[in-house]
CSV table of C-alpha atoms (C1' of nucleotides) in Angstrom, one decimal:
chain,number,residue,atom,x,y,z
A,10,MET,CA,37.8,-50.7,-12.5
A,11,ALA,CA,38.9,-47.9,-10.0
A,12,VAL,CA,38.0,-47.8,-6.6
A,13,PRO,CA,36.4,-45.4,-5.1
A,14,PRO,CA,37.9,-43.9,-2.0
A,15,SER,CA,36.8,-43.2,0.6
A,16,PRO,CA,33.1,-42.2,1.2
A,17,ASP,CA,33.9,-39.9,3.7
A,18,ALA,CA,33.9,-37.7,0.7
A,19,PHE,CA,37.2,-36.8,-2.2
A,20,PHE,CA,37.9,-33.7,-4.3
A,21,LEU,CA,38.1,-33.0,-7.0
A,22,TYR,CA,41.0,-30.4,-7.7
A,23,GLY,CA,38.4,-27.5,-9.8
A,24,SER,CA,38.4,-24.4,-11.6
A,25,SER,CA,41.1,-21.6,-9.2
A,26,PRO,CA,43.9,-22.8,-9.4
A,27,SER,CA,45.6,-19.4,-8.0
A,28,LEU,CA,43.5,-19.2,-4.1
A,29,GLY,CA,43.8,-23.2,-4.0
A,30,THR,CA,40.2,-24.0,-4.0
A,31,ARG,CA,38.9,-27.3,-4.7
A,32,THR,CA,34.8,-28.6,-6.2
A,33,ILE,CA,34.2,-30.7,-3.5
A,34,LEU,CA,31.3,-34.0,-4.2
A,35,SER,CA,30.9,-35.7,-1.2
A,36,PHE,CA,30.9,-39.7,-1.8
A,37,GLU,CA,27.5,-39.8,0.4
A,38,ASP,CA,26.5,-36.8,-1.3
A,39,GLY,CA,26.5,-38.5,-4.8
A,40,CYS,CA,24.5,-41.6,-3.5
A,41,ASN,CA,21.7,-40.0,-1.6
A,42,MET,CA,20.0,-39.5,-4.4
A,43,ASN,CA,16.7,-40.3,-2.1
A,44,GLY,CA,13.8,-38.6,-3.3
A,45,SER,CA,16.1,-36.3,-5.8
A,46,LYS,CA,15.9,-35.8,-9.1
A,47,ARG,CA,18.0,-33.5,-9.0
A,48,SER,CA,21.0,-34.5,-7.9
A,49,PHE,CA,23.5,-36.2,-9.7
A,50,PHE,CA,23.5,-39.4,-9.6
A,51,GLY,CA,19.1,-39.2,-9.0
A,52,MET,CA,19.0,-38.7,-12.6
A,53,LEU,CA,21.1,-41.4,-13.9
A,54,GLY,CA,18.4,-43.1,-12.4
A,55,THR,CA,19.2,-46.0,-9.6
A,56,ASP,CA,19.2,-49.1,-12.7
A,57,GLU,CA,22.2,-47.4,-14.4
A,58,ILE,CA,24.7,-46.6,-11.6
A,59,VAL,CA,27.1,-49.4,-12.5
A,60,ASN,CA,30.8,-49.3,-12.6
A,61,GLU,CA,31.2,-47.3,-15.1
A,62,ASP,CA,28.6,-44.4,-14.9
A,63,LEU,CA,30.4,-45.3,-11.1
A,64,GLU,CA,34.1,-44.3,-13.4
A,65,ASP,CA,33.0,-41.9,-15.0
A,66,TYR,CA,30.4,-40.3,-12.3
A,67,PHE,CA,34.5,-39.9,-10.1
A,68,HIS,CA,36.1,-39.2,-13.3
A,69,GLN,CA,33.6,-36.2,-14.2
A,70,PRO,CA,35.4,-32.7,-14.1
A,71,GLU,CA,33.3,-30.3,-11.9
A,72,LYS,CA,30.0,-30.6,-11.7
A,73,LYS,CA,27.4,-28.5,-9.6
A,74,ARG,CA,24.7,-30.7,-8.1
A,75,ARG,CA,21.3,-29.5,-5.8
A,76,LEU,CA,21.4,-31.9,-2.9
A,77,THR,CA,19.2,-34.0,-1.6
A,78,THR,CA,15.3,-33.0,-0.9
A,79,ASP,CA,16.7,-34.9,2.6
A,80,GLN,CA,19.3,-33.2,2.8
A,81,VAL,CA,17.3,-29.2,2.0
A,82,ARG,CA,15.1,-30.2,4.8
A,83,SER,CA,17.6,-30.8,7.5
A,84,LEU,CA,19.5,-27.8,7.1
A,85,GLU,CA,15.8,-25.7,6.4
A,86,ARG,CA,15.6,-27.2,9.8
A,87,SER,CA,18.5,-26.6,11.0
A,88,PHE,CA,18.7,-22.3,9.8
A,89,GLU,CA,14.9,-21.8,11.4
A,90,GLU,CA,16.2,-22.3,14.8
A,91,GLU,CA,18.8,-20.8,14.3
A,92,ASN,CA,20.3,-19.4,11.5
A,93,LYS,CA,23.9,-18.5,11.8
A,94,LEU,CA,25.9,-22.0,11.7
A,95,GLU,CA,28.5,-22.3,15.0
A,96,PRO,CA,31.8,-24.1,14.2
A,97,GLU,CA,30.1,-27.5,16.2
A,98,ARG,CA,27.1,-27.1,14.5
A,99,LYS,CA,28.2,-26.9,11.4
A,100,VAL,CA,30.6,-30.0,11.5
A,101,GLN,CA,27.5,-32.2,13.3
A,102,LEU,CA,25.0,-31.1,10.0
A,103,ALA,CA,28.2,-31.8,7.7
A,104,LYS,CA,28.8,-35.2,9.2
A,105,ASP,CA,24.8,-35.7,9.6
A,106,LEU,CA,24.1,-35.7,6.0
A,107,GLY,CA,27.1,-36.4,5.0
A,108,LEU,CA,28.6,-33.1,2.6
A,109,GLN,CA,31.9,-31.1,3.9
A,110,PRO,CA,32.1,-28.8,6.2
A,111,ARG,CA,32.1,-25.9,3.9
A,112,GLN,CA,29.7,-26.9,2.0
A,113,VAL,CA,27.1,-25.9,5.3
A,114,ALA,CA,28.3,-23.0,5.1
A,115,ILE,CA,27.6,-22.4,1.3
A,116,TRP,CA,23.7,-23.1,2.0
A,117,PHE,CA,23.4,-21.3,5.2
A,118,GLN,CA,25.3,-18.4,3.6
A,119,ASN,CA,23.0,-18.3,0.4
A,120,ARG,CA,19.6,-19.2,2.0
A,121,ARG,CA,20.6,-16.1,5.0
A,122,ALA,CA,20.9,-13.9,1.6
A,123,ARG,CA,17.7,-14.9,0.3
A,124,CYS,CA,16.4,-14.1,3.7
A,125,LYS,CA,17.6,-11.3,3.2
A,126,THR,CA,15.3,-10.8,0.3
A,127,LYS,CA,12.2,-11.7,0.6
A,128,LEU,CA,12.4,-9.7,3.9
A,129,LEU,CA,13.8,-6.7,1.6
A,130,GLU,CA,11.0,-7.2,-0.5
A,131,LYS,CA,8.4,-7.8,2.2
A,132,ASP,CA,9.5,-4.3,3.1
A,133,PHE,CA,9.0,-2.8,-0.2
A,134,GLU,CA,5.2,-4.0,-0.6
A,135,ALA,CA,4.4,-2.6,2.2
A,136,LEU,CA,5.9,0.7,2.3
A,137,GLN,CA,4.8,1.0,-1.7
A,138,SER,CA,0.6,0.1,-0.1
A,139,SER,CA,1.3,2.8,2.7
A,140,TYR,CA,2.3,5.2,-0.4
A,141,ASN,CA,-0.8,4.1,-3.0
A,142,SER,CA,-2.9,4.9,0.6
A,143,LEU,CA,-1.2,8.1,0.9
A,144,THR,CA,-1.1,8.8,-2.7
A,145,ALA,CA,-4.4,8.5,-2.4
A,146,GLN,CA,-5.5,10.1,0.6
A,147,HIS,CA,-3.6,13.1,-0.6
A,148,GLU,CA,-5.7,13.7,-3.9
A,149,ALA,CA,-9.8,12.5,-2.4
A,150,LEU,CA,-8.0,16.1,0.3
A,151,LEU,CA,-6.8,18.3,-2.8
A,152,LYS,CA,-10.5,17.6,-4.2
A,153,GLU,CA,-12.2,18.7,-0.9
A,154,THR,CA,-10.1,21.8,-1.0
A,155,ASP,CA,-11.0,22.5,-4.6
A,156,GLU,CA,-14.7,21.6,-3.4
A,157,LEU,CA,-14.5,24.4,-0.6
A,158,LYS,CA,-13.2,27.1,-1.9
A,159,ALA,CA,-15.8,26.9,-4.6
A,160,GLU,CA,-18.2,27.2,-2.3
A,161,VAL,CA,-16.8,29.9,-0.6
A,162,ILE,CA,-16.8,31.1,-3.6
A,163,SER,CA,-20.9,31.4,-3.8
A,164,LEU,CA,-21.1,32.8,-0.5
A,165,LYS,CA,-18.5,35.4,-0.8
A,166,GLU,CA,-21.2,36.7,-4.1
A,167,LYS,CA,-24.7,35.6,-2.7
A,168,LEU,CA,-23.5,37.6,0.8
A,169,GLU,CA,-22.5,40.0,-1.3
A,170,MET,CA,-25.4,39.8,-3.6
A,171,LYS,CA,-27.6,40.7,0.2
A,172,GLU,CA,-25.1,43.4,1.3
A,173,ARG,CA,-26.1,45.6,-1.1
A,174,VAL,CA,-30.2,45.0,-1.0
A,175,VAL,CA,-29.9,45.5,2.2
A,176,GLU,CA,-28.7,49.2,1.5
A,177,SER,CA,-30.3,49.7,-1.6
A,178,SER,CA,-32.6,48.8,1.3
A,179,ASP,CA,-32.3,51.2,4.0
A,180,LEU,CA,-32.4,54.2,1.3
A,181,SER,CA,-34.7,54.2,-0.3
A,182,THR,CA,-36.4,53.5,3.2
A,183,ARG,CA,-34.6,56.9,4.6
A,184,PHE,CA,-35.6,58.5,1.5
A,185,SER,CA,-39.6,59.5,1.0
A,186,GLN,CA,-39.2,59.5,4.2
A,187,GLU,CA,-37.4,62.6,3.7
A,188,SER,CA,-39.2,63.7,0.3
A,189,ALA,CA,-42.5,63.3,2.8
A,190,SER,CA,-41.5,65.1,5.9
A,191,GLU,CA,-39.7,68.1,3.9
A,192,GLY,CA,-42.1,69.1,0.8
A,193,GLU,CA,-41.4,69.1,-2.7
A,194,VAL,CA,-38.0,70.3,-1.9
A,195,LEU,CA,-35.4,67.2,-2.0
A,196,GLU,CA,-32.5,68.3,0.2
A,197,VAL,CA,-29.6,65.9,0.6
A,198,PRO,CA,-29.3,64.8,3.7
A,199,LYS,CA,-26.6,66.3,6.5
A,200,SER,CA,-24.0,63.7,6.8
A,201,THR,CA,-21.8,63.7,9.8
A,202,SER,CA,-18.1,63.2,7.8
A,203,LYS,CA,-16.9,63.3,5.2
A,204,GLN,CA,-16.2,60.4,4.0
A,205,GLU,CA,-20.7,59.8,5.4
A,206,ASP,CA,-20.9,63.1,2.8
A,207,ALA,CA,-19.6,61.1,0.2
A,208,CYS,CA,-20.8,58.1,0.5
A,209,SER,CA,-24.7,58.4,2.2
A,210,SER,CA,-25.8,61.3,-0.2
A,211,ARG,CA,-25.0,59.6,-3.3
A,212,GLY,CA,-26.5,56.6,-2.5
A,213,ASP,CA,-22.7,54.7,-2.5
A,214,VAL,CA,-22.3,51.7,-1.0
A,215,PHE,CA,-19.1,50.5,0.3
A,216,ILE,CA,-18.4,47.3,-0.5
A,217,PRO,CA,-14.9,46.5,0.9
A,218,GLY,CA,-13.1,44.6,-2.3
A,219,SER,CA,-15.9,46.5,-4.9
A,220,PRO,CA,-15.3,50.2,-6.5
A,221,PRO,CA,-17.3,52.5,-5.5
A,222,TYR,CA,-20.0,53.9,-7.2
A,223,THR,CA,-19.0,57.8,-7.4
A,224,ASN,CA,-20.8,60.9,-9.4
A,225,GLY,CA,-20.3,59.8,-12.2
A,226,SER,CA,-20.9,56.2,-11.6
A,227,GLN,CA,-23.9,55.9,-9.7
A,228,SER,CA,-25.4,51.9,-9.1
A,229,PRO,CA,-27.6,51.1,-11.3
A,230,LEU,CA,-29.7,49.4,-8.3
A,231,LEU,CA,-29.0,52.4,-5.8
A,232,ASP,CA,-29.7,55.6,-7.6
A,233,PRO,CA,-33.0,56.6,-5.6
A,234,CYS,CA,-33.7,59.7,-7.8
A,235,ASP,CA,-34.0,56.9,-11.4
A,236,SER,CA,-38.3,55.9,-11.0
A,237,SER,CA,-37.0,52.6,-12.1
A,238,TYR,CA,-35.3,52.1,-9.4
A,239,ILE,CA,-34.8,48.3,-9.2
A,240,PHE,CA,-34.5,45.4,-6.1
A,241,GLU,CA,-33.9,42.5,-7.4
A,242,PRO,CA,-35.0,39.9,-5.4
A,243,ASP,CA,-33.0,37.3,-4.2
A,244,GLN,CA,-33.4,34.8,-6.0
A,245,SER,CA,-31.6,31.7,-4.1
A,246,ASP,CA,-34.1,29.4,-2.7
A,247,LEU,CA,-33.2,29.4,1.1
A,248,SER,CA,-35.1,32.0,2.7
A,249,GLN,CA,-32.7,35.1,4.4
A,250,GLU,CA,-33.2,32.7,8.1
A,251,GLU,CA,-32.1,30.0,6.5
A,252,GLU,CA,-29.1,31.4,4.3
A,253,ASP,CA,-27.7,33.3,7.2
A,254,ASP,CA,-27.9,30.2,9.1
A,255,GLU,CA,-26.2,28.1,6.0
A,256,LEU,CA,-23.6,30.5,5.8
A,257,SER,CA,-23.1,30.0,9.6
A,258,LYS,CA,-22.8,26.8,10.2
A,259,ASN,CA,-21.0,25.3,6.3
A,260,CYS,CA,-18.1,28.4,6.4
A,261,LEU,CA,-18.1,30.1,9.7
A,262,VAL,CA,-18.3,33.5,8.3
A,263,THR,CA,-20.7,36.2,10.2
A,264,ALA,CA,-20.9,39.2,8.6
A,265,SER,CA,-21.3,42.1,11.3
A,266,VAL,CA,-21.7,45.1,10.6
A,267,SER,CA,-18.8,47.3,12.2
A,268,PRO,CA,-18.8,49.2,15.4
A,269,LYS,CA,-17.2,51.8,13.6
A,270,GLN,CA,-19.7,52.5,10.5
A,271,GLU,CA,-22.8,52.1,12.6
A,272,GLY,CA,-25.2,54.3,11.9
A,273,SER,CA,-23.9,55.8,9.0
A,274,ASN,CA,-24.2,53.8,6.1
A,275,GLN,CA,-21.8,52.4,5.0
A,276,CYS,CA,-21.6,49.1,6.5
A,277,ILE,CA,-17.8,46.7,6.4
A,278,TYR,CA,-19.3,43.6,6.8
A,279,GLU,CA,-16.5,41.7,9.1
A,280,PHE,CA,-15.9,38.2,8.1
A,281,SER,CA,-14.9,35.7,11.2
A,282,GLY,CA,-14.1,32.5,12.2
A,283,LEU,CA,-12.2,31.9,8.6
A,284,ASP,CA,-8.3,33.1,8.4
A,285,GLN,CA,-7.6,35.6,5.9
A,286,ALA,CA,-5.1,33.4,4.2
A,287,PHE,CA,-7.6,30.4,3.6
A,288,TRP,CA,-9.7,32.9,1.2
A,289,PRO,CA,-8.4,32.1,-2.3
A,290,TRP,CA,-9.0,35.2,-3.6
A,291,SER,CA,-6.2,36.5,-0.9
B,16,DT,C1',14.0,-30.3,-28.8
B,17,DT,C1',15.0,-25.5,-28.0
B,18,DG,C1',15.0,-20.4,-25.9
B,19,DT,C1',14.3,-18.1,-22.4
B,20,DG,C1',13.7,-17.1,-17.3
B,21,DT,C1',14.4,-18.5,-12.2
B,22,DT,C1',16.4,-20.9,-8.4
B,23,DT,C1',20.8,-23.3,-7.0
B,24,DT,C1',25.1,-24.5,-5.6
B,25,DA,C1',29.3,-23.0,-5.7
B,26,DT,C1',33.5,-18.5,-6.1
B,27,DT,C1',35.9,-14.7,-5.0
B,28,DG,C1',37.0,-10.1,-3.4
B,29,DC,C1',36.6,-7.6,0.7
B,30,DC,C1',35.6,-6.7,5.1
B,31,DT,C1',35.7,-7.1,9.7
B,32,DC,C1',37.0,-9.3,14.5
B,33,DC,C1',39.9,-11.4,17.4
C,17,DG,C1',46.9,-13.1,10.0
C,18,DG,C1',43.4,-16.2,9.9
C,19,DA,C1',38.8,-16.6,10.0
C,20,DG,C1',33.6,-16.0,8.9
C,21,DG,C1',31.3,-13.0,6.9
C,22,DC,C1',28.7,-10.7,3.3
C,23,DA,C1',27.5,-8.8,-2.0
C,24,DA,C1',28.7,-9.6,-6.0
C,25,DT,C1',28.6,-12.9,-9.8
C,26,DA,C1',29.3,-17.9,-12.3
C,27,DA,C1',27.9,-21.2,-14.3
C,28,DA,C1',25.2,-25.3,-13.3
C,29,DA,C1',19.8,-27.3,-13.3
C,30,DC,C1',16.0,-26.9,-14.0
C,31,DA,C1',10.8,-25.5,-15.1
C,32,DC,C1',8.8,-24.2,-19.4
C,33,DA,C1',6.1,-22.5,-22.8
C,34,DA,C1',6.4,-22.5,-27.9
DNA sequence: TTGTGTTTTATTGCCTCC
DNA sequence: GGAGGCAATAAAACACAA
């Protein structure tokens, strides 16, 4: 039987002759099989380690052998203290664990790589969850924006309707007063300006954004000569005050008569409290 | 038992630092 | 220029389902 070389370590010259690197097989390492079924010796089992097996083992071609659990535990402890390996610590660890210093260095190198991968995975998960949360927030905001736009449109429609009702009410009052005071003769009220004349004499209502009714196309709602003069009562279930309140509260929109047109029949409502750019139809 | 995926050990080549 | 670190990769060892 061939006597094993020094228990410290022996080398099987191996795979990379070009660089002269060597595969390391430590005798102590090979015998250090406490509790490990992964080590080459551990896989053989204690009873099987007879002389022939030892001889076979020592003459085997290069074999990768896993470190024992104890070795790994010690290395882990050391790694937790400091993940970089100074030469003195490397030599000491190798001596303590019965490994080659190079094995210890390689283990630390691989361990650092695993650590980095884990860290990257953790970072990725954090970023992903942050991204998911932001996406959800974004979608919620888009939905809210759509709802608000729809609400603004509906409120604007209500406002226009109300405006027409107020105008027609005003005109009808004036018309009946004038009719009563001037007898049967129906006269067109005098106007002070061209615009007022064009508007009031015809019972026109000027609504920004909507075409004014002219001679040929009078408002079906506001024709004072029409006996079927129609007032459309507000069909909403809110009273006037409630609606106004609702408007100013929810949308920050206030409708007011422009001072320039005050006194005339022409009303231009000014919207304040909302930026023009906000309006979805602008 | 075997095929396949994962983990661990080790190599290689390049880079940086002293 | 040598030592050591790192990324990429090879290959052995291992786990596990079919």
